[in-house]
């Protein structure tokens, strides 16, 4: 599976923007970039995903580099509730009957938010 | 509430025993995925079912098995339990078999083997 590299941890101040980087230099043309987060004592939560273009939703924005070798998850105004582990995942298109396509989680980035 | 229901929330059992974890997917979702999360291994994909059939297998031990029933709920059976099986077990669901629109995770079952 294609690999991603994220910083182990990051700190942010409340109500400031947060940029969480992810490197994926071995990404192929059909791999989707997915972001999930896991709050303490909870299951992972879908945040956003994209292929080539930048994406926005109510939770965050995803900025994808032109060469697709890196991406950045942007939280526009961090709150204390955003303190979590953020996972950047490359999702290979599935092949029916095969084992591709499932989300393979790495270590993620632990985001701390200071009041 | 994510819409994915896992029971029980906590389970304590002895080595050598067998347990069953249950998952009800979000309404309308046909795929169910099982993940194991331990402190040293992170989140590991175990197995996926789609509309009652096994779809993909990950790092699932032979002592573990799963199935998805006609009402789409799924059960993960863990047998001959070892101390190292202590972990959080998460179930997730998605609409189709590709999961391209994202997975919805439950809040997990914490298994402690003593």
Coordinates of C-alpha atoms in Angstrom, one line a residue:
Chain A
X1 CA 0.0 0.0 0.0
X2 CA 1.1 3.5 -0.8
X3 CA 2.6 5.2 2.3
X4 CA 2.0 8.6 3.9
X5 CA 4.3 10.6 6.2
X6 CA 2.9 12.8 8.9
X7 CA 4.4 14.7 11.8
X8 CA 3.9 12.8 15.1
X9 CA 2.4 15.8 16.8
X10 CA 1.4 19.4 16.4
X11 CA 0.2 22.2 18.7
X12 CA -2.3 24.9 17.9
X13 CA -4.0 27.7 19.7
X14 CA -7.8 27.9 20.0
X15 CA -9.5 29.9 17.2
X16 CA -6.4 29.9 15.0
X17 CA -6.1 28.0 11.7
X18 CA -4.3 24.7 11.7
X19 CA -2.4 23.2 8.7
X20 CA -1.8 19.5 9.0
X21 CA 0.7 18.3 6.4
X22 CA 0.9 14.9 4.8
X23 CA 3.6 13.6 2.3
X24 CA 2.7 10.9 -0.1
X25 CA 5.5 10.9 -2.7
X26 CA 4.6 7.4 -4.1
X27 CA 1.0 8.2 -4.8
X28 CA -0.4 6.9 -8.0
X29 CA -2.9 8.6 -10.3
X30 CA -5.9 6.8 -9.0
X31 CA -5.2 6.9 -5.3
X32 CA -7.7 9.0 -3.3
X33 CA -6.4 11.0 -0.3
X34 CA -8.6 10.5 2.8
X35 CA -8.4 12.2 6.1
X36 CA -9.9 10.8 9.3
X37 CA -9.6 11.9 12.9
X38 CA -10.0 10.0 16.1
X39 CA -11.0 11.9 19.3
X40 CA -10.0 10.3 22.6
X41 CA -12.0 7.2 23.4
X42 CA -13.9 7.3 20.2
X43 CA -13.9 5.6 16.8
X44 CA -12.3 7.3 13.8
X45 CA -14.4 10.0 12.1
X46 CA -14.4 10.8 8.4
X47 CA -13.2 14.4 7.8
X48 CA -12.6 14.8 4.0
X49 CA -11.3 13.2 0.9
X50 CA -10.1 14.3 -2.6
X51 CA -8.4 13.2 -5.7
X52 CA -6.8 16.1 -7.5
X53 CA -8.7 19.3 -6.8
X54 CA -8.9 21.1 -3.5
X55 CA -12.0 20.2 -1.5
X56 CA -14.0 22.0 1.1
X57 CA -16.7 20.8 3.5
X58 CA -18.2 22.0 6.8
X59 CA -15.4 20.4 8.8
X60 CA -12.2 21.3 6.9
X61 CA -10.5 22.0 3.6
X62 CA -8.1 19.8 1.8
X63 CA -5.4 21.4 -0.3
X64 CA -3.7 19.0 -2.7
X65 CA -0.3 19.9 -4.3
X66 CA -0.3 20.1 -8.1
X67 CA 2.0 17.0 -8.3
X68 CA -0.1 15.2 -5.7
X69 CA 2.9 14.2 -3.7
X70 CA 1.7 16.1 -0.7
X71 CA -1.5 17.5 0.8
X72 CA -2.6 19.7 3.7
X73 CA -5.7 19.4 5.9
X74 CA -6.8 22.9 7.0
X75 CA -8.9 23.5 10.0
X76 CA -10.0 27.1 9.7
X77 CA -10.6 27.9 13.4
X78 CA -9.4 25.2 15.8
X79 CA -11.5 24.5 18.8
X80 CA -10.7 22.4 21.9
X81 CA -13.0 19.7 20.4
X82 CA -10.6 19.4 17.4
X83 CA -7.9 17.9 19.6
X84 CA -7.5 14.4 18.1
X85 CA -5.2 12.2 16.1
X86 CA -5.5 13.0 12.4
X87 CA -4.8 10.3 9.9
X88 CA -3.9 10.9 6.3
X89 CA -4.6 7.8 4.2
X90 CA -4.1 6.9 0.6
X91 CA -6.9 4.8 -0.7
X92 CA -6.1 2.5 -3.6
X93 CA -9.1 1.9 -5.9
X94 CA -10.6 -1.5 -4.8
X95 CA -10.6 -4.5 -7.0
X96 CA -13.7 -6.7 -6.5
X97 CA -12.7 -10.0 -4.9
X98 CA -9.3 -8.6 -4.0
X99 CA -8.0 -6.9 -0.9
X100 CA -7.4 -3.5 -2.2
X101 CA -9.4 -0.4 -1.4
X102 CA -9.6 -0.7 2.4
X103 CA -8.4 2.1 4.6
X104 CA -4.9 1.4 6.0
X105 CA -4.2 3.6 8.9
X106 CA -0.8 4.9 9.9
X107 CA 0.3 6.5 13.1
X108 CA -1.3 9.9 12.3
X109 CA -0.6 13.4 13.8
X110 CA -1.7 14.1 17.4
X111 CA -3.1 17.6 17.4
X112 CA -3.2 19.5 20.7
X113 CA -5.3 22.7 21.0
X114 CA -4.4 25.2 23.7
X115 CA -7.1 27.5 25.1
Chain B
X1 CA -24.2 8.9 17.6
X2 CA -22.6 7.8 14.3
X3 CA -25.4 5.4 13.4
X4 CA -23.1 2.4 13.8
X5 CA -23.9 0.4 16.9
X6 CA -21.4 -1.9 18.6
X7 CA -22.1 -4.1 21.6
X8 CA -20.9 -4.7 24.2
X9 CA -18.9 -1.5 25.0
X10 CA -16.7 -3.4 27.4
X11 CA -15.8 -7.0 27.7
X12 CA -13.5 -8.7 30.2
X13 CA -12.7 -12.4 29.8
X14 CA -10.0 -15.0 30.5
X15 CA -7.4 -16.4 28.3
X16 CA -8.6 -19.4 26.2
X17 CA -12.2 -18.2 26.1
X18 CA -14.3 -17.2 23.2
X19 CA -16.3 -14.0 22.7
X20 CA -18.6 -12.5 20.1
X21 CA -18.7 -8.8 19.2
X22 CA -21.7 -7.4 17.5
X23 CA -22.1 -4.6 15.0
X24 CA -25.2 -3.0 13.4
X25 CA -24.3 -0.8 10.4
X26 CA -25.7 2.6 9.7
X27 CA -29.1 2.4 8.0
X28 CA -28.7 1.8 4.3
X29 CA -25.1 0.8 4.4
X30 CA -24.3 -2.7 3.0
X31 CA -20.6 -3.0 3.8
X32 CA -19.2 -3.7 7.3
X33 CA -15.5 -3.5 8.2
X34 CA -13.8 -4.7 11.3
X35 CA -10.6 -3.0 12.7
X36 CA -8.5 -3.8 15.7
X37 CA -6.7 -1.0 17.6
X38 CA -4.0 -1.9 20.1
X39 CA -1.5 0.5 21.7
X40 CA 1.5 -0.9 19.8
X41 CA -0.1 -1.7 16.5
X42 CA -2.4 1.2 15.8
X43 CA -5.6 0.6 13.7
X44 CA -5.4 -2.7 11.8
X45 CA -7.9 -3.7 9.2
X46 CA -9.2 -7.2 9.8
X47 CA -12.0 -8.0 7.4
X48 CA -14.8 -6.6 5.2
X49 CA -18.2 -8.0 4.4
X50 CA -20.5 -6.6 1.7
X51 CA -24.2 -7.6 1.6
X52 CA -23.5 -10.9 3.4
X53 CA -20.4 -12.0 1.6
X54 CA -16.8 -11.7 2.6
X55 CA -15.2 -9.0 0.4
X56 CA -11.7 -8.5 1.6
X57 CA -9.4 -9.8 4.3
X58 CA -6.6 -8.0 6.2
X59 CA -4.5 -9.1 9.1
X60 CA -7.1 -11.3 10.7
X61 CA -5.9 -14.3 12.7
X62 CA -7.2 -17.8 12.1
X63 CA -8.6 -17.8 15.6
X64 CA -10.9 -14.9 14.6
X65 CA -13.8 -15.2 12.3
X66 CA -16.7 -13.0 11.2
X67 CA -20.0 -13.1 9.3
X68 CA -22.7 -10.7 8.1
X69 CA -26.3 -11.8 8.5
X70 CA -29.2 -11.1 6.1
X71 CA -30.3 -8.2 8.2
X72 CA -26.8 -6.8 7.6
X73 CA -25.6 -6.9 11.2
X74 CA -22.2 -8.5 11.6
X75 CA -20.5 -10.5 14.3
X76 CA -16.8 -10.9 15.0
X77 CA -15.9 -14.1 16.8
X78 CA -12.6 -14.3 18.7
X79 CA -11.6 -17.7 20.1
X80 CA -8.7 -19.2 22.1
X81 CA -8.1 -15.7 23.4
X82 CA -4.6 -14.6 24.4
X83 CA -3.5 -11.6 26.5
X84 CA -2.3 -9.9 23.3
X85 CA -5.8 -9.9 21.9
X86 CA -6.7 -7.1 24.4
X87 CA -7.6 -4.2 22.2
X88 CA -10.3 -1.9 21.0
X89 CA -12.3 -3.5 18.2
X90 CA -14.1 -1.1 15.8
X91 CA -16.7 -1.7 13.3
X92 CA -17.3 0.6 10.4
X93 CA -19.9 0.7 7.6
X94 CA -20.2 2.2 4.1
X95 CA -22.9 2.4 1.5
X96 CA -21.3 0.4 -1.3
X97 CA -18.4 -2.1 -1.5
X98 CA -15.9 0.5 -2.5
X99 CA -16.3 2.8 0.5
X100 CA -15.4 5.7 -1.7
X101 CA -17.7 8.1 0.2
X102 CA -16.0 7.3 3.5
X103 CA -16.5 4.9 6.3
X104 CA -18.7 5.5 9.4
X105 CA -17.2 4.0 12.6
X106 CA -18.8 2.8 15.7
X107 CA -17.5 3.7 19.2
X108 CA -15.9 0.3 19.6
X109 CA -15.8 -2.6 22.0
X110 CA -12.9 -2.6 24.5
X111 CA -11.8 -6.2 25.1
X112 CA -9.6 -7.0 28.0
X113 CA -8.2 -10.6 28.3
X114 CA -6.9 -11.5 31.7

